[in-house]
XYZ file of C-alpha atoms in Angstrom:
466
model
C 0.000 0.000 0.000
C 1.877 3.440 -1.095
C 1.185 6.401 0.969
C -1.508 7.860 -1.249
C -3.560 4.252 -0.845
C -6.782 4.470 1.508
C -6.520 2.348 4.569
C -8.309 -0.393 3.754
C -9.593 -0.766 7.202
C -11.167 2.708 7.324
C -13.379 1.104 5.225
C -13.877 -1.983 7.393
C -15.827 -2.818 10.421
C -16.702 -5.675 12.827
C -20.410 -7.399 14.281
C -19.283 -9.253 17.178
C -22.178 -11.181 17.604
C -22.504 -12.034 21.473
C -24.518 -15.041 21.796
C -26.816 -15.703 24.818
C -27.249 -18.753 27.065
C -27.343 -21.701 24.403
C -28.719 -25.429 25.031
C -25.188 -27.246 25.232
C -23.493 -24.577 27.199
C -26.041 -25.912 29.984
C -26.229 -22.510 31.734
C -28.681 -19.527 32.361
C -25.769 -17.398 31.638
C -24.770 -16.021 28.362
C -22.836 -18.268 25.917
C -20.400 -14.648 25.840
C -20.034 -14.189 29.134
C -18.197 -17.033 30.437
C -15.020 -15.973 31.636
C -11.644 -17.055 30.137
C -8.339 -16.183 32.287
C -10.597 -13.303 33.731
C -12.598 -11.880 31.031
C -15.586 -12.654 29.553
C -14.466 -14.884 26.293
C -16.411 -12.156 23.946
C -13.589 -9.354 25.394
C -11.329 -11.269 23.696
C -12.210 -10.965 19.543
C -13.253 -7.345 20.408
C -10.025 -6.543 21.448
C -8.530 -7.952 18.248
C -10.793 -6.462 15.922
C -10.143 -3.125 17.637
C -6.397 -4.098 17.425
C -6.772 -4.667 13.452
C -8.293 -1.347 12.980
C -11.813 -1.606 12.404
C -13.431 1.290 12.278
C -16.188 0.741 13.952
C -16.964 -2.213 16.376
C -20.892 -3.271 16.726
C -21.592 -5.625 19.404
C -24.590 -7.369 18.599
C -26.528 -9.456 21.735
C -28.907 -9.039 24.390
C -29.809 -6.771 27.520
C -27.764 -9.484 29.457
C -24.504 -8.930 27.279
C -24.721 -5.545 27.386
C -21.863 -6.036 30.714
C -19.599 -6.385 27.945
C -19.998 -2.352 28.232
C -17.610 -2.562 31.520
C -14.672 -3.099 29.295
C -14.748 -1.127 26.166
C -15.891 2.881 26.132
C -17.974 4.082 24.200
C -15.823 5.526 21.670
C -14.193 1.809 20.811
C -17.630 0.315 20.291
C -21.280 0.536 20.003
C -24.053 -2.053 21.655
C -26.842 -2.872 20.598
C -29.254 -5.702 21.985
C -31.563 -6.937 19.173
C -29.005 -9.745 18.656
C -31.446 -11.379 16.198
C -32.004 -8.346 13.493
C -28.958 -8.090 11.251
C -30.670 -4.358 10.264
C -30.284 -3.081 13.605
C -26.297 -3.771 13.446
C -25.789 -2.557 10.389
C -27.895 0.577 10.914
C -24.461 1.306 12.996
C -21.850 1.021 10.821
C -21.598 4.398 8.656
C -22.447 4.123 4.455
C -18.838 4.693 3.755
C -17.930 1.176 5.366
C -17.472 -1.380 2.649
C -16.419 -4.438 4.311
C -17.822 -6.248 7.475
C -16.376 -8.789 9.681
C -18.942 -11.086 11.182
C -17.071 -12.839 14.844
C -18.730 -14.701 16.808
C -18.343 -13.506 20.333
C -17.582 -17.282 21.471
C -14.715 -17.326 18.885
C -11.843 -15.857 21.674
C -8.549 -17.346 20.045
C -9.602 -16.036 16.548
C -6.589 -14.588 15.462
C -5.641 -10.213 13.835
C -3.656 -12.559 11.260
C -7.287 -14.429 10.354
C -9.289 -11.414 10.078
C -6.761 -9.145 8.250
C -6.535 -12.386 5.757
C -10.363 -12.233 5.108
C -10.601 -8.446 4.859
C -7.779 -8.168 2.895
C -8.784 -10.885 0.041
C -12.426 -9.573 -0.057
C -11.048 -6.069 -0.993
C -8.632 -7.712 -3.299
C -11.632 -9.997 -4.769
C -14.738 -7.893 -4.675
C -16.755 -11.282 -3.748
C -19.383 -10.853 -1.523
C -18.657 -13.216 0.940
C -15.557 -14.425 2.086
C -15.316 -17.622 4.541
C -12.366 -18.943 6.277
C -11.761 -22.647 5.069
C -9.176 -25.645 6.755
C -8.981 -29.282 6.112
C -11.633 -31.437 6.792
C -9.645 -33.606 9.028
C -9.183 -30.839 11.478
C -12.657 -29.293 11.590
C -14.294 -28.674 14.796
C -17.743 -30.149 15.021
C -19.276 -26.286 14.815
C -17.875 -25.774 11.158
C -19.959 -26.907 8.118
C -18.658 -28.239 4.819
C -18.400 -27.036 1.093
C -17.477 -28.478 -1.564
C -16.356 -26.898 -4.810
C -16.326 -27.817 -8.539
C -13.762 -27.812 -11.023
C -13.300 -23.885 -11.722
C -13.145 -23.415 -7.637
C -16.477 -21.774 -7.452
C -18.391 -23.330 -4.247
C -20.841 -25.906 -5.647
C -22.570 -26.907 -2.257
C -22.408 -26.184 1.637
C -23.106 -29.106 3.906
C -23.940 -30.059 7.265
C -20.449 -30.796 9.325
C -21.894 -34.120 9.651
C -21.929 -34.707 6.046
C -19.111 -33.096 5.060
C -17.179 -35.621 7.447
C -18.859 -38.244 4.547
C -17.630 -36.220 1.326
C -13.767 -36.795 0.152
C -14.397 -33.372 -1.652
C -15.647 -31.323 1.034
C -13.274 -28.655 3.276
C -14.763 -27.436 6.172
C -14.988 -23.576 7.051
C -15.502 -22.096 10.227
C -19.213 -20.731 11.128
C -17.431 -18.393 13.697
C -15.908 -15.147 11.316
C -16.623 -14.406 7.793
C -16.556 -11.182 5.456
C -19.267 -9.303 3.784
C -19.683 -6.594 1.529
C -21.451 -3.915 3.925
C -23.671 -3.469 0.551
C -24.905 -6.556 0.075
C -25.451 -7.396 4.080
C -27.701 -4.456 3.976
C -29.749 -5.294 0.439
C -30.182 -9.278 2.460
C -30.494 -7.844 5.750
C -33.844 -9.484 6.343
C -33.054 -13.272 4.975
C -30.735 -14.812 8.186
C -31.554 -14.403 12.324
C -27.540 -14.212 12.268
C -27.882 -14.191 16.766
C -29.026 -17.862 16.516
C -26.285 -20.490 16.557
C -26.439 -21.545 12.805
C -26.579 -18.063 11.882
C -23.767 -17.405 10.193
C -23.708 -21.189 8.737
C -27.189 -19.978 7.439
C -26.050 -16.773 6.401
C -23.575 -18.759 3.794
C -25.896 -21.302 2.842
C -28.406 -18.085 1.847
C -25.488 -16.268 -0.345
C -24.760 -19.763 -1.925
C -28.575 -19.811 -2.928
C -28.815 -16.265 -4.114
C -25.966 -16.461 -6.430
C -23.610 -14.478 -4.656
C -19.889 -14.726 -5.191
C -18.313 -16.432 -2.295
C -14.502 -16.655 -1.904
C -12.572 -19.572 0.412
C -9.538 -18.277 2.340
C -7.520 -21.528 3.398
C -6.605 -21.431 7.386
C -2.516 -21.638 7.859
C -2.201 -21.748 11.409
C -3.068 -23.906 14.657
C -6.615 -24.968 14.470
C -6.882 -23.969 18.027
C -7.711 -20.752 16.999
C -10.926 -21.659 15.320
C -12.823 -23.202 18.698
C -15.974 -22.029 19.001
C -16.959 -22.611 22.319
C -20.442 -24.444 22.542
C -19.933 -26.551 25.669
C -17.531 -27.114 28.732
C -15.449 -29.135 26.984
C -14.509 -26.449 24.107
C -14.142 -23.421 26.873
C -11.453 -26.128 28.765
C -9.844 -26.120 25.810
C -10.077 -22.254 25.173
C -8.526 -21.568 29.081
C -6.008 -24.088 28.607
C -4.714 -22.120 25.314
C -4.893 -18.873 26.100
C -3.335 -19.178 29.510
C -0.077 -20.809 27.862
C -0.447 -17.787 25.444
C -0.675 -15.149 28.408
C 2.373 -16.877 30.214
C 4.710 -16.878 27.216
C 3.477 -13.209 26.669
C 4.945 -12.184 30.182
C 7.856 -14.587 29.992
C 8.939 -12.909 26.617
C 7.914 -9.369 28.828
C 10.402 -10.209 31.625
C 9.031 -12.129 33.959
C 10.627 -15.137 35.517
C 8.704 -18.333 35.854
C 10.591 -20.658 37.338
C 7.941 -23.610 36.466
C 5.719 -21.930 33.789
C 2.769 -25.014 33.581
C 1.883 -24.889 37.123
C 1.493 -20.709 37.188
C -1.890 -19.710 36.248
C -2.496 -15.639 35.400
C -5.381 -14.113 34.489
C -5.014 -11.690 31.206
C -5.941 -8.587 33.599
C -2.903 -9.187 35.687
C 0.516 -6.670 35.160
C 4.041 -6.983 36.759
C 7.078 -4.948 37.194
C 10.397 -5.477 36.132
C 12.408 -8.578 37.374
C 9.537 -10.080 39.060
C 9.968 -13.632 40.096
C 6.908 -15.751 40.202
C 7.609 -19.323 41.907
C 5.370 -22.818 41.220
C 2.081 -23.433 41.413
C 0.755 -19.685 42.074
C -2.365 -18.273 40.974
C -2.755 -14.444 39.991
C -6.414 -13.502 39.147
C -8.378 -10.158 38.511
C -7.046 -6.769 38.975
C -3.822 -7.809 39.920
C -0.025 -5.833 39.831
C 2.876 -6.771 40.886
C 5.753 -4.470 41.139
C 9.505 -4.623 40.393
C 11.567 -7.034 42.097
C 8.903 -8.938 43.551
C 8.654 -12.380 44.554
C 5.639 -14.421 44.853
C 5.188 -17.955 45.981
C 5.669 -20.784 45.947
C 2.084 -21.741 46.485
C 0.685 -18.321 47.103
C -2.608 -16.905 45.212
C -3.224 -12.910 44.744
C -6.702 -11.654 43.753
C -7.407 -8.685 43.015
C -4.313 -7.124 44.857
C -1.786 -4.750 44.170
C 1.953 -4.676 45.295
C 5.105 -2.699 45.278
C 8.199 -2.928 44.770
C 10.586 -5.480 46.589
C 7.487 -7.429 48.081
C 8.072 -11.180 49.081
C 4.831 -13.489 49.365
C 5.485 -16.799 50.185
C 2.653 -19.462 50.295
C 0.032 -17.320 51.637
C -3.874 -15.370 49.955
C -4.369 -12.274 49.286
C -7.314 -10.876 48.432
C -8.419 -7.295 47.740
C -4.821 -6.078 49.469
C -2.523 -2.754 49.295
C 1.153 -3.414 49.774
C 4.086 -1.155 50.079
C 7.602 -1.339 49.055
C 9.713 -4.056 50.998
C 7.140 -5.996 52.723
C 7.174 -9.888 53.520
C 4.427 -11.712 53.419
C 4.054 -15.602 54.734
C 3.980 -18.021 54.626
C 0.552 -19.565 55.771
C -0.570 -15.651 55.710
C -3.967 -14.411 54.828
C -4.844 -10.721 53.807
C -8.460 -10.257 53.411
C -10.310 -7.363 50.926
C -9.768 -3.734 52.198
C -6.536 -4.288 54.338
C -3.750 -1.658 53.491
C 0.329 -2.461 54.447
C 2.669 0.293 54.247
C 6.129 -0.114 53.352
C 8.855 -2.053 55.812
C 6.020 -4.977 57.302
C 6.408 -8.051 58.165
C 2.997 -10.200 58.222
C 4.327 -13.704 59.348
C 2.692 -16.959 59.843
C -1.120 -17.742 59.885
C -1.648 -14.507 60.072
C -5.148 -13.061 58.861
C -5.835 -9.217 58.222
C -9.433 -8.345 57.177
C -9.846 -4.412 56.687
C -6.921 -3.264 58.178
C -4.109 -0.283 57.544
C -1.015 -1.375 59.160
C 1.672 1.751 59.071
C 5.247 1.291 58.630
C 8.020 -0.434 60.260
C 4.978 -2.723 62.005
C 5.521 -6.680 62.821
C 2.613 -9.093 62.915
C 4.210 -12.524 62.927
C 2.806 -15.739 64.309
C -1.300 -17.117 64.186
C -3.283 -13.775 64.482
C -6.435 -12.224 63.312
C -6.274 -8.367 63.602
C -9.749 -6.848 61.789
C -11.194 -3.610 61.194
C -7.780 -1.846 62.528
C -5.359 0.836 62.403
C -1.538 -0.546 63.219
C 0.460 2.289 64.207
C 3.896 2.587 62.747
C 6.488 0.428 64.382
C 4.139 -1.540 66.638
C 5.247 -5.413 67.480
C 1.919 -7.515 67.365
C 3.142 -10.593 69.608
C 1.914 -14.586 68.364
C -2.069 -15.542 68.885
C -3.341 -11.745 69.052
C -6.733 -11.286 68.109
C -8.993 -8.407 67.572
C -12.924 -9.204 68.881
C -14.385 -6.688 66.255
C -18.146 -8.387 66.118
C -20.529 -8.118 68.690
C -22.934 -10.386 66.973
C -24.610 -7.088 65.232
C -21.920 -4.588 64.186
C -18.201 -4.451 63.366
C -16.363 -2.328 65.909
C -13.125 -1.114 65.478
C -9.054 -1.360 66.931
C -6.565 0.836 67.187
C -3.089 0.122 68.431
C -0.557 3.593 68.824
C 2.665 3.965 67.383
C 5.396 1.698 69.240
C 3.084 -0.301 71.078
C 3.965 -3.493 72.104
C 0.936 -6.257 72.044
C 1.719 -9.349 74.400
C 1.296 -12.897 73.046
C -2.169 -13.994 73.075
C -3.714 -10.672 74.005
C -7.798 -10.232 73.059
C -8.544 -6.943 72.131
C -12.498 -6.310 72.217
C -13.670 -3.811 70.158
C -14.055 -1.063 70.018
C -11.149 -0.416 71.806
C -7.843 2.342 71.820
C -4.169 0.699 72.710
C -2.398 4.250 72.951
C 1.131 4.870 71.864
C 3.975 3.060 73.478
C 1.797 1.011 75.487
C 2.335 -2.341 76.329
C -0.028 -5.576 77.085
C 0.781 -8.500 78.935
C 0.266 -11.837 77.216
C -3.422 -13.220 77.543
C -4.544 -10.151 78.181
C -8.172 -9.482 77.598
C -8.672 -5.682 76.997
C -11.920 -3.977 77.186
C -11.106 -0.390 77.784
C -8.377 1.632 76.715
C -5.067 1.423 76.989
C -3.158 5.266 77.859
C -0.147 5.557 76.392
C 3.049 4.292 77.536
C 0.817 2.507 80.066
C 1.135 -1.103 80.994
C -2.430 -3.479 81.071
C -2.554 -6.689 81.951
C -4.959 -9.250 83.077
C -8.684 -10.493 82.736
C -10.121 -8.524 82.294
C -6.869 -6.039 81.857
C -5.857 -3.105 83.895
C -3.425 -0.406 84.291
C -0.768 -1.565 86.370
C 2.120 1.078 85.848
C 3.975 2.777 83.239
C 5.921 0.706 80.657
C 9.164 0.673 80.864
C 10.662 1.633 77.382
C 14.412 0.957 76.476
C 15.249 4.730 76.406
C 13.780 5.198 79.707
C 15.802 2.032 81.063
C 19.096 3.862 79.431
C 18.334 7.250 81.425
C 17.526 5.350 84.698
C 20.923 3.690 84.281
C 23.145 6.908 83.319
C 21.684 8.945 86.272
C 21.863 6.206 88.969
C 26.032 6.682 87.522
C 25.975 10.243 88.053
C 24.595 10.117 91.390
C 26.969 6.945 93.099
């Protein structure tokens, strides 16, 4: 193409044509919607066709797939949710558009390199239809069959079942195809394209009406050309495009020291030299910053780290971490809790909606929730926070330098104040001044701690006096 050449795909556009809850799928939920490595598997040709420059994106379905809207603005696509009128797609795409990509929405491994192919030979061609062929041997039991004569023009189009019969027939996929925008629009009325023969019917219609069809022959994996109908085919789907998404951030930097046991949602994002160990598991709105290292055994939802963090064989779920924080192992951090840089969260320890500050230590079997950790505080082995009263959450906060005894229960809601200390197996019900010392069931004030400084001082001015 020189640079006074049009674009060809200014002049192109895409139907992604989300399909709704279907018979072999088994489920109440759309066919669309079913998540692959955490999107919905109809996210996935969207994003390519976007990525191979269609102009404009129509995604064609139902009120129900209309939470396909969560992921794209706007200005990248337009929704509409009479799924079963081609008219009310193409009423979308603007008269200057002369080709149209037809994707099924259940097509998520389709390929730019297949739908450039298409686009690109029905611009060369000026056929009205263009359909994505590949040997019979490999077909998937959603394509259909066609067989063609002697010049190469397509004689018949069969049923996959009979096309498995026919030494002459090549299957094509009933996933993509690409039509002139003109003719779409003159047939608009002849094929319910939302129904799951549609586009199968939508071929079988052109054949009838004399319209020039073209066969592009499929070069790559036939992976790419699942459409998923049942379980089975979205296995299949994950199991590909999660060995896709780890060689992606492999390639991108990031070590895995045993790739086939690491599983990582397409949502997640890492750092530089970020070290993920076996059998870890990275979901949702996940990132992991530079020089981290997770596992092994550890799994991170929706959780976001800094730099220099450690995690070793512990959950995290809905977390904040800071810069050069260890985590684990045996450690659970629960939605909403917040760690500021220089922690340490040790063993079977579990933090539910908590901000610990920095330079804080919570090591050893503890449940702290609803809290505010002060900075530098020492959390001693088997503390727990009583923050439900059977009706409300209450809330705990321990002061800057405190020191929490082993086993201490602190009943919300409740104030530990700075520097103060409890004695181990403690059960606190009022609060704490600071620097004071509790202890006890229930606990009392019994003195003033005695801090290291203080100790120091005491020691220097005994000196001075001898």
């Amino acid at each position: 193409m020189t640079e006074s050449d049009p674009d060809p795909h200014q002049s192109t556009a895409a139907i992604i044509l989300a399909t709704g809850p279907t018979e072999r799928m088994q489920s109440r939920r759309a066919t669309s919607l079913h998540a692959l490595a955490g999107r919905p598997m109809a996210v996935y040709p969207i994003q390519i066709a976007l990525a191979n420059g269609c102009f404009t994106v129509v995604i064609s379905g139902s009120a129900e797939t209309f939470a396909l809207e969560d992921y794209f603005s706007a200005a990248d696509c337009v929704f509409q949710c009479d799924g079963t009128r081609l008219e009310a797609a193409l009423t979308l795409i603007p008269d200057t558009v002369g080709t149209v990509l037809l994707i099924s929405g259940a097509m998520p491994l389709v390929s730019a390199e297949i739908m450039a192919r298409l686009v690109q030979h029905q611009q060369e061609t000026a056929s009205h239809l263009v359909v994505l062929a590949f040997p019979t041997a490999d077909a998937p039991q959603s394509s259909d069959g066609l067989v063609r004569d002697a010049a190469g023009r397509i004689e018949r189009i069969l049923t996959h079942e009979d096309a498995m019969r026919d030494p002459r027939a090549e299957c094509f996929s009933t996933g993509v195809m690409c039509v002139t925008r003109a003719w779409l629009w003159e047939h608009r009325d002849a094929v319910q394209i939302q129904d799951e023969g549609g586009l199968a019917s939508l071929a079988a219609f052109a054949l009838a009406a004399g319209a020039r069809i073209e066969v592009v022959q499929h070069t790559g994996a036939d992976v790419e050309l699942i459409l998923v109908e049942d379980r089975a085919d979205l296995a299949r789907a994950e199991t590909t495009l999660r060995a896709r998404i780890r060689t992606r951030e492999m390639r991108d930097g990031v070590t895995l020291v045993d790739p086939a046991t690491v599983w990582i949602d397409d949502t997640v994002t890492f750092g530089r030299d970020v070290t993920i160990l076996p059998n870890c598991h990275l979901y949702g709105d996940t990132a992991i910053g530079d020089n981290c290292t997770i596992g092994p055994n550890a799994r991170l939802q929706d959780t976001r780290l800094a730099a220099n963090v450690t995690v070793m064989e512990s959950v995290l779920e809905g977390a904040e971490v800071g810069e050069n924080v260890r985590i684990g192992p045996f450690a659970h951090l629960r939605p909403g809790t917040v760690i500021a840089h220089d922690v340490e969260i040790g063993n079977y320890a579990e933090l539910k909606n908590t901000r610990v500050s920095p330079g804080a230590k919570i090591h050893h079997v503890g449940y702290l929730g609803d809290t505010v950790v002060g900075n530098d505080v020492n959390v001693g082995a088997g503390t727990i926070t009583c923050n439900y009263d059977g009706a409300d959450k209450h809330e705990t906060e321990i002061g800057e330098g405190a020191f929490i005894g082993s086993g201490t229960l602190l009943v919300a809601p409740v104030r530990v104040g700075r520097k103060a200390m409890t004695g181990a197996g403690s059960v606190v019900t009022r609060d704490v001044p600071p620097q004071a010392k509790a202890y006890g069931v229930p606990a009392r004030v019994r003195g003033v701690r005695a801090l290291p400084a203080d100790a120091e001082q005491e020691g220097a001015g005994e000196k001075k006096g001898a």
